Amino acid sequence: METISNTVWQRKGSCVVFDQFSLGSFIAGDNIISLREALGWLKGVPSVPPVSGRTLLVAGLETMVETLPPEEVNDFLTRCIRPLLIELQNRWTDCAVVFGFSAHEKAFEETSLDEEVLFRRGDRKKVRLSEGLWDGSATLNMKRIVREDQDSGKEKTVGYYVARIS
């Protein structure tokens, strides 16, 4: 899987970010909306993003992934979240959708063969996160977001990004 260390994920496309340092400036600003509000846009997307910058931080997806029965997670992502992402990327071409997660980096597992990202829930069950969010093209288009860790100076994974889904 390719990596990116620039900030393109903050300006277009969609991503899952679990690094609190990387999410900090968005949490402090007025860029957060609830998943409930975002899902309401399936009935009609606002003409302009309801945030001041180019990054829309959506809170609540982690809770849904954690609380839905594991066998329903992929269906929820495929039926609700993916259509929302497609609609938003077609409408707001200069705005990124970031799903903020509070889970530790170790909750995210990259499969070696398929380059898919799994999420290990609190109950230790794994769900197919990237497949549900971004479909099968994620294996070709998904990138690992990295930054330099301030303490160790080593590269640290902060999330996963897809520029465009179809």
JSON list of C-alpha atoms in Angstrom, two decimals:
[
{"chain": "A", "resi": 1, "resn": "MET", "atom": "CA", "xyz": [0.00, 0.00, 0.00]},
{"chain": "A", "resi": 2, "resn": "GLU", "atom": "CA", "xyz": [1.28, 3.44, -0.90]},
{"chain": "A", "resi": 3, "resn": "THR", "atom": "CA", "xyz": [1.74, 6.06, 1.77]},
{"chain": "A", "resi": 4, "resn": "ILE", "atom": "CA", "xyz": [1.16, 9.80, 1.79]},
{"chain": "A", "resi": 5, "resn": "SER", "atom": "CA", "xyz": [2.63, 12.27, 4.23]},
{"chain": "A", "resi": 6, "resn": "ASN", "atom": "CA", "xyz": [1.16, 15.45, 2.74]},
{"chain": "A", "resi": 7, "resn": "THR", "atom": "CA", "xyz": [-2.16, 17.05, 3.66]},
{"chain": "A", "resi": 8, "resn": "VAL", "atom": "CA", "xyz": [-4.19, 16.20, 0.56]},
{"chain": "A", "resi": 9, "resn": "TRP", "atom": "CA", "xyz": [-6.49, 14.10, 2.78]},
{"chain": "A", "resi": 10, "resn": "GLN", "atom": "CA", "xyz": [-7.58, 17.38, 4.42]},
{"chain": "A", "resi": 11, "resn": "ARG", "atom": "CA", "xyz": [-8.74, 18.93, 1.13]},
{"chain": "A", "resi": 12, "resn": "LYS", "atom": "CA", "xyz": [-10.42, 16.21, -0.95]},
{"chain": "A", "resi": 13, "resn": "GLY", "atom": "CA", "xyz": [-11.53, 12.62, -0.88]},
{"chain": "A", "resi": 14, "resn": "SER", "atom": "CA", "xyz": [-12.44, 10.67, 2.21]},
{"chain": "A", "resi": 15, "resn": "CYS", "atom": "CA", "xyz": [-10.52, 9.02, 4.98]},
{"chain": "A", "resi": 16, "resn": "VAL", "atom": "CA", "xyz": [-10.54, 7.37, 8.36]},
{"chain": "A", "resi": 17, "resn": "VAL", "atom": "CA", "xyz": [-8.16, 9.06, 10.80]},
{"chain": "A", "resi": 18, "resn": "PHE", "atom": "CA", "xyz": [-7.46, 7.69, 14.28]},
{"chain": "A", "resi": 19, "resn": "ASP", "atom": "CA", "xyz": [-4.49, 9.82, 15.33]},
{"chain": "A", "resi": 20, "resn": "GLN", "atom": "CA", "xyz": [-5.65, 12.38, 17.88]},
{"chain": "A", "resi": 21, "resn": "PHE", "atom": "CA", "xyz": [-2.76, 14.74, 17.09]},
{"chain": "A", "resi": 22, "resn": "SER", "atom": "CA", "xyz": [-3.79, 14.80, 13.40]},
{"chain": "A", "resi": 23, "resn": "LEU", "atom": "CA", "xyz": [-7.44, 15.37, 14.32]},
{"chain": "A", "resi": 24, "resn": "GLY", "atom": "CA", "xyz": [-6.69, 18.03, 16.92]},
{"chain": "A", "resi": 25, "resn": "SER", "atom": "CA", "xyz": [-7.04, 21.16, 14.81]},
{"chain": "A", "resi": 26, "resn": "PHE", "atom": "CA", "xyz": [-10.37, 19.97, 13.37]},
{"chain": "A", "resi": 27, "resn": "ILE", "atom": "CA", "xyz": [-11.75, 19.08, 16.78]},
{"chain": "A", "resi": 28, "resn": "ALA", "atom": "CA", "xyz": [-10.81, 22.53, 18.09]},
{"chain": "A", "resi": 29, "resn": "GLY", "atom": "CA", "xyz": [-12.49, 24.29, 15.16]},
{"chain": "A", "resi": 30, "resn": "ASP", "atom": "CA", "xyz": [-16.05, 24.26, 13.88]},
{"chain": "A", "resi": 31, "resn": "ASN", "atom": "CA", "xyz": [-15.46, 21.44, 11.42]},
{"chain": "A", "resi": 32, "resn": "ILE", "atom": "CA", "xyz": [-17.27, 18.62, 13.27]},
{"chain": "A", "resi": 33, "resn": "ILE", "atom": "CA", "xyz": [-20.68, 17.30, 12.36]},
{"chain": "A", "resi": 34, "resn": "SER", "atom": "CA", "xyz": [-22.47, 14.22, 13.64]},
{"chain": "A", "resi": 35, "resn": "LEU", "atom": "CA", "xyz": [-22.92, 11.09, 11.59]},
{"chain": "A", "resi": 36, "resn": "ARG", "atom": "CA", "xyz": [-26.67, 11.53, 12.05]},
{"chain": "A", "resi": 37, "resn": "GLU", "atom": "CA", "xyz": [-26.56, 14.96, 10.40]},
{"chain": "A", "resi": 38, "resn": "ALA", "atom": "CA", "xyz": [-24.40, 13.65, 7.56]},
{"chain": "A", "resi": 39, "resn": "LEU", "atom": "CA", "xyz": [-26.74, 10.73, 6.92]},
{"chain": "A", "resi": 40, "resn": "GLY", "atom": "CA", "xyz": [-29.62, 13.21, 6.72]},
{"chain": "A", "resi": 41, "resn": "TRP", "atom": "CA", "xyz": [-27.92, 14.63, 3.64]},
{"chain": "A", "resi": 42, "resn": "LEU", "atom": "CA", "xyz": [-28.85, 11.48, 1.72]},
{"chain": "A", "resi": 43, "resn": "LYS", "atom": "CA", "xyz": [-32.23, 13.21, 1.32]},
{"chain": "A", "resi": 44, "resn": "GLY", "atom": "CA", "xyz": [-30.60, 16.41, 0.09]},
{"chain": "A", "resi": 45, "resn": "VAL", "atom": "CA", "xyz": [-27.01, 17.59, 0.27]},
{"chain": "A", "resi": 46, "resn": "PRO", "atom": "CA", "xyz": [-26.49, 21.27, 1.15]},
{"chain": "A", "resi": 47, "resn": "SER", "atom": "CA", "xyz": [-25.14, 23.30, -1.76]},
{"chain": "A", "resi": 48, "resn": "VAL", "atom": "CA", "xyz": [-22.01, 24.20, 0.21]},
{"chain": "A", "resi": 49, "resn": "PRO", "atom": "CA", "xyz": [-20.22, 22.36, 3.03]},
{"chain": "A", "resi": 50, "resn": "PRO", "atom": "CA", "xyz": [-21.37, 23.52, 6.48]},
{"chain": "A", "resi": 51, "resn": "VAL", "atom": "CA", "xyz": [-17.80, 24.13, 7.66]},
{"chain": "A", "resi": 52, "resn": "SER", "atom": "CA", "xyz": [-15.47, 27.09, 7.37]},
{"chain": "A", "resi": 53, "resn": "GLY", "atom": "CA", "xyz": [-12.50, 25.18, 5.94]},
{"chain": "A", "resi": 54, "resn": "ARG", "atom": "CA", "xyz": [-12.05, 22.39, 3.43]},
{"chain": "A", "resi": 55, "resn": "THR", "atom": "CA", "xyz": [-12.23, 19.53, 5.94]},
{"chain": "A", "resi": 56, "resn": "LEU", "atom": "CA", "xyz": [-15.45, 18.06, 7.28]},
{"chain": "A", "resi": 57, "resn": "LEU", "atom": "CA", "xyz": [-14.88, 15.89, 10.36]},
{"chain": "A", "resi": 58, "resn": "VAL", "atom": "CA", "xyz": [-17.68, 13.38, 10.86]},
{"chain": "A", "resi": 59, "resn": "ALA", "atom": "CA", "xyz": [-18.07, 11.97, 14.37]},
{"chain": "A", "resi": 60, "resn": "GLY", "atom": "CA", "xyz": [-20.00, 8.81, 15.13]},
{"chain": "A", "resi": 61, "resn": "LEU", "atom": "CA", "xyz": [-18.98, 6.20, 12.56]},
{"chain": "A", "resi": 62, "resn": "GLU", "atom": "CA", "xyz": [-16.79, 4.38, 15.06]},
{"chain": "A", "resi": 63, "resn": "THR", "atom": "CA", "xyz": [-19.76, 4.06, 17.42]},
{"chain": "A", "resi": 64, "resn": "MET", "atom": "CA", "xyz": [-21.90, 2.53, 14.67]},
{"chain": "A", "resi": 65, "resn": "VAL", "atom": "CA", "xyz": [-19.15, 0.10, 13.68]},
{"chain": "A", "resi": 66, "resn": "GLU", "atom": "CA", "xyz": [-18.71, -0.89, 17.34]},
{"chain": "A", "resi": 67, "resn": "THR", "atom": "CA", "xyz": [-22.39, -1.31, 18.21]},
{"chain": "A", "resi": 68, "resn": "LEU", "atom": "CA", "xyz": [-24.00, -2.83, 15.13]},
{"chain": "A", "resi": 69, "resn": "PRO", "atom": "CA", "xyz": [-23.93, -6.62, 14.97]},
{"chain": "A", "resi": 70, "resn": "PRO", "atom": "CA", "xyz": [-20.72, -7.51, 13.07]},
{"chain": "A", "resi": 71, "resn": "GLU", "atom": "CA", "xyz": [-22.67, -9.08, 10.21]},
{"chain": "A", "resi": 72, "resn": "GLU", "atom": "CA", "xyz": [-24.56, -5.79, 9.66]},
{"chain": "A", "resi": 73, "resn": "VAL", "atom": "CA", "xyz": [-21.56, -3.44, 9.57]},
{"chain": "A", "resi": 74, "resn": "ASN", "atom": "CA", "xyz": [-20.62, -4.06, 5.94]},
{"chain": "A", "resi": 75, "resn": "ASP", "atom": "CA", "xyz": [-24.23, -3.61, 4.84]},
{"chain": "A", "resi": 76, "resn": "PHE", "atom": "CA", "xyz": [-24.50, -0.31, 6.76]},
{"chain": "A", "resi": 77, "resn": "LEU", "atom": "CA", "xyz": [-21.26, 1.00, 5.25]},
{"chain": "A", "resi": 78, "resn": "THR", "atom": "CA", "xyz": [-22.22, -0.12, 1.74]},
{"chain": "A", "resi": 79, "resn": "ARG", "atom": "CA", "xyz": [-25.85, 1.01, 1.87]},
{"chain": "A", "resi": 80, "resn": "CYS", "atom": "CA", "xyz": [-25.51, 4.27, 3.82]},
{"chain": "A", "resi": 81, "resn": "ILE", "atom": "CA", "xyz": [-21.97, 5.59, 4.05]},
{"chain": "A", "resi": 82, "resn": "ARG", "atom": "CA", "xyz": [-20.64, 4.79, 0.58]},
{"chain": "A", "resi": 83, "resn": "PRO", "atom": "CA", "xyz": [-23.58, 6.48, -1.24]},
{"chain": "A", "resi": 84, "resn": "LEU", "atom": "CA", "xyz": [-23.11, 9.51, 1.00]},
{"chain": "A", "resi": 85, "resn": "LEU", "atom": "CA", "xyz": [-19.41, 9.69, 0.15]},
{"chain": "A", "resi": 86, "resn": "ILE", "atom": "CA", "xyz": [-20.13, 9.41, -3.57]},
{"chain": "A", "resi": 87, "resn": "GLU", "atom": "CA", "xyz": [-22.72, 12.19, -3.36]},
{"chain": "A", "resi": 88, "resn": "LEU", "atom": "CA", "xyz": [-20.45, 14.47, -1.34]},
{"chain": "A", "resi": 89, "resn": "GLN", "atom": "CA", "xyz": [-17.41, 13.96, -3.57]},
{"chain": "A", "resi": 90, "resn": "ASN", "atom": "CA", "xyz": [-19.52, 14.78, -6.63]},
{"chain": "A", "resi": 91, "resn": "ARG", "atom": "CA", "xyz": [-21.04, 17.87, -5.01]},
{"chain": "A", "resi": 92, "resn": "TRP", "atom": "CA", "xyz": [-18.16, 19.24, -2.92]},
{"chain": "A", "resi": 93, "resn": "THR", "atom": "CA", "xyz": [-15.05, 18.65, -5.02]},
{"chain": "A", "resi": 94, "resn": "ASP", "atom": "CA", "xyz": [-12.81, 20.80, -2.80]},
{"chain": "A", "resi": 95, "resn": "CYS", "atom": "CA", "xyz": [-13.83, 19.35, 0.56]},
{"chain": "A", "resi": 96, "resn": "ALA", "atom": "CA", "xyz": [-12.52, 16.28, 2.38]},
{"chain": "A", "resi": 97, "resn": "VAL", "atom": "CA", "xyz": [-14.67, 13.99, 4.50]},
{"chain": "A", "resi": 98, "resn": "VAL", "atom": "CA", "xyz": [-12.77, 12.69, 7.52]},
{"chain": "A", "resi": 99, "resn": "PHE", "atom": "CA", "xyz": [-14.23, 10.02, 9.77]},
{"chain": "A", "resi": 100, "resn": "GLY", "atom": "CA", "xyz": [-12.61, 10.50, 13.15]},
{"chain": "A", "resi": 101, "resn": "PHE", "atom": "CA", "xyz": [-11.92, 7.43, 15.25]},
{"chain": "A", "resi": 102, "resn": "SER", "atom": "CA", "xyz": [-10.65, 7.35, 18.83]},
{"chain": "A", "resi": 103, "resn": "ALA", "atom": "CA", "xyz": [-9.49, 3.72, 18.67]},
{"chain": "A", "resi": 104, "resn": "HIS", "atom": "CA", "xyz": [-5.80, 2.92, 18.98]},
{"chain": "A", "resi": 105, "resn": "GLU", "atom": "CA", "xyz": [-3.76, 2.35, 15.83]},
{"chain": "A", "resi": 106, "resn": "LYS", "atom": "CA", "xyz": [-3.58, -1.37, 16.69]},
{"chain": "A", "resi": 107, "resn": "ALA", "atom": "CA", "xyz": [-7.36, -1.66, 16.17]},
{"chain": "A", "resi": 108, "resn": "PHE", "atom": "CA", "xyz": [-6.70, -1.25, 12.44]},
{"chain": "A", "resi": 109, "resn": "GLU", "atom": "CA", "xyz": [-5.22, -4.21, 10.60]},
{"chain": "A", "resi": 110, "resn": "GLU", "atom": "CA", "xyz": [-3.96, -4.21, 7.04]},
{"chain": "A", "resi": 111, "resn": "THR", "atom": "CA", "xyz": [-4.33, -7.54, 5.29]},
{"chain": "A", "resi": 112, "resn": "SER", "atom": "CA", "xyz": [-1.19, -8.42, 3.40]},
{"chain": "A", "resi": 113, "resn": "LEU", "atom": "CA", "xyz": [-2.68, -9.99, 0.28]},
{"chain": "A", "resi": 114, "resn": "ASP", "atom": "CA", "xyz": [-5.73, -7.84, -0.41]},
{"chain": "A", "resi": 115, "resn": "GLU", "atom": "CA", "xyz": [-4.44, -4.57, 1.04]},
{"chain": "A", "resi": 116, "resn": "GLU", "atom": "CA", "xyz": [-7.71, -4.24, 2.87]},
{"chain": "A", "resi": 117, "resn": "VAL", "atom": "CA", "xyz": [-8.16, -2.55, 6.24]},
{"chain": "A", "resi": 118, "resn": "LEU", "atom": "CA", "xyz": [-10.00, -4.41, 8.97]},
{"chain": "A", "resi": 119, "resn": "PHE", "atom": "CA", "xyz": [-11.20, -2.84, 12.20]},
{"chain": "A", "resi": 120, "resn": "ARG", "atom": "CA", "xyz": [-10.94, -4.83, 15.40]},
{"chain": "A", "resi": 121, "resn": "ARG", "atom": "CA", "xyz": [-13.85, -3.86, 17.61]},
{"chain": "A", "resi": 122, "resn": "GLY", "atom": "CA", "xyz": [-13.86, -3.77, 21.40]},
{"chain": "A", "resi": 123, "resn": "ASP", "atom": "CA", "xyz": [-15.40, -7.26, 21.42]},
{"chain": "A", "resi": 124, "resn": "ARG", "atom": "CA", "xyz": [-12.37, -8.44, 19.35]},
{"chain": "A", "resi": 125, "resn": "LYS", "atom": "CA", "xyz": [-14.50, -9.16, 16.27]},
{"chain": "A", "resi": 126, "resn": "LYS", "atom": "CA", "xyz": [-13.07, -7.85, 13.01]},
{"chain": "A", "resi": 127, "resn": "VAL", "atom": "CA", "xyz": [-15.10, -5.99, 10.39]},
{"chain": "A", "resi": 128, "resn": "ARG", "atom": "CA", "xyz": [-14.10, -5.09, 6.85]},
{"chain": "A", "resi": 129, "resn": "LEU", "atom": "CA", "xyz": [-13.82, -1.32, 7.07]},
{"chain": "A", "resi": 130, "resn": "SER", "atom": "CA", "xyz": [-12.22, -0.34, 3.75]},
{"chain": "A", "resi": 131, "resn": "GLU", "atom": "CA", "xyz": [-14.34, -2.71, 1.67]},
{"chain": "A", "resi": 132, "resn": "GLY", "atom": "CA", "xyz": [-17.56, -1.29, 3.10]},
{"chain": "A", "resi": 133, "resn": "LEU", "atom": "CA", "xyz": [-16.52, 2.35, 2.87]},
{"chain": "A", "resi": 134, "resn": "TRP", "atom": "CA", "xyz": [-14.75, 2.45, -0.45]},
{"chain": "A", "resi": 135, "resn": "ASP", "atom": "CA", "xyz": [-15.67, -0.76, -2.30]},
{"chain": "A", "resi": 136, "resn": "GLY", "atom": "CA", "xyz": [-13.28, -3.09, -4.09]},
{"chain": "A", "resi": 137, "resn": "SER", "atom": "CA", "xyz": [-11.39, -0.27, -5.73]},
{"chain": "A", "resi": 138, "resn": "ALA", "atom": "CA", "xyz": [-9.94, 0.56, -2.33]},
{"chain": "A", "resi": 139, "resn": "THR", "atom": "CA", "xyz": [-7.23, -2.03, -2.88]},
{"chain": "A", "resi": 140, "resn": "LEU", "atom": "CA", "xyz": [-5.97, 0.03, -5.82]},
{"chain": "A", "resi": 141, "resn": "ASN", "atom": "CA", "xyz": [-6.73, 3.53, -4.56]},
{"chain": "A", "resi": 142, "resn": "MET", "atom": "CA", "xyz": [-6.33, 3.41, -0.79]},
{"chain": "A", "resi": 143, "resn": "LYS", "atom": "CA", "xyz": [-3.28, 5.05, 0.75]},
{"chain": "A", "resi": 144, "resn": "ARG", "atom": "CA", "xyz": [-1.89, 4.91, 4.25]},
{"chain": "A", "resi": 145, "resn": "ILE", "atom": "CA", "xyz": [-1.66, 8.39, 5.81]},
{"chain": "A", "resi": 146, "resn": "VAL", "atom": "CA", "xyz": [1.56, 8.85, 7.79]},
{"chain": "A", "resi": 147, "resn": "ARG", "atom": "CA", "xyz": [3.26, 11.59, 9.75]},
{"chain": "A", "resi": 148, "resn": "GLU", "atom": "CA", "xyz": [6.53, 11.85, 11.60]},
{"chain": "A", "resi": 149, "resn": "ASP", "atom": "CA", "xyz": [6.14, 11.05, 15.28]},
{"chain": "A", "resi": 150, "resn": "GLN", "atom": "CA", "xyz": [7.39, 14.02, 17.31]},
{"chain": "A", "resi": 151, "resn": "ASP", "atom": "CA", "xyz": [8.86, 11.86, 20.06]},
{"chain": "A", "resi": 152, "resn": "SER", "atom": "CA", "xyz": [10.60, 9.10, 18.12]},
{"chain": "A", "resi": 153, "resn": "GLY", "atom": "CA", "xyz": [11.09, 10.76, 14.74]},
{"chain": "A", "resi": 154, "resn": "LYS", "atom": "CA", "xyz": [9.73, 7.59, 13.13]},
{"chain": "A", "resi": 155, "resn": "GLU", "atom": "CA", "xyz": [6.92, 7.36, 10.59]},
{"chain": "A", "resi": 156, "resn": "LYS", "atom": "CA", "xyz": [3.55, 6.82, 12.25]},
{"chain": "A", "resi": 157, "resn": "THR", "atom": "CA", "xyz": [0.33, 5.66, 10.58]},
{"chain": "A", "resi": 158, "resn": "VAL", "atom": "CA", "xyz": [-2.53, 8.07, 11.30]},
{"chain": "A", "resi": 159, "resn": "GLY", "atom": "CA", "xyz": [-5.25, 6.78, 8.98]},
{"chain": "A", "resi": 160, "resn": "TYR", "atom": "CA", "xyz": [-6.32, 5.60, 5.52]},
{"chain": "A", "resi": 161, "resn": "TYR", "atom": "CA", "xyz": [-7.34, 7.71, 2.54]},
{"chain": "A", "resi": 162, "resn": "VAL", "atom": "CA", "xyz": [-9.08, 7.30, -0.82]},
{"chain": "A", "resi": 163, "resn": "ALA", "atom": "CA", "xyz": [-9.12, 10.27, -3.21]},
{"chain": "A", "resi": 164, "resn": "ARG", "atom": "CA", "xyz": [-12.25, 9.21, -5.11]},
{"chain": "A", "resi": 165, "resn": "ILE", "atom": "CA", "xyz": [-14.64, 6.29, -5.21]},
{"chain": "A", "resi": 166, "resn": "SER", "atom": "CA", "xyz": [-16.94, 5.34, -8.04]}
]
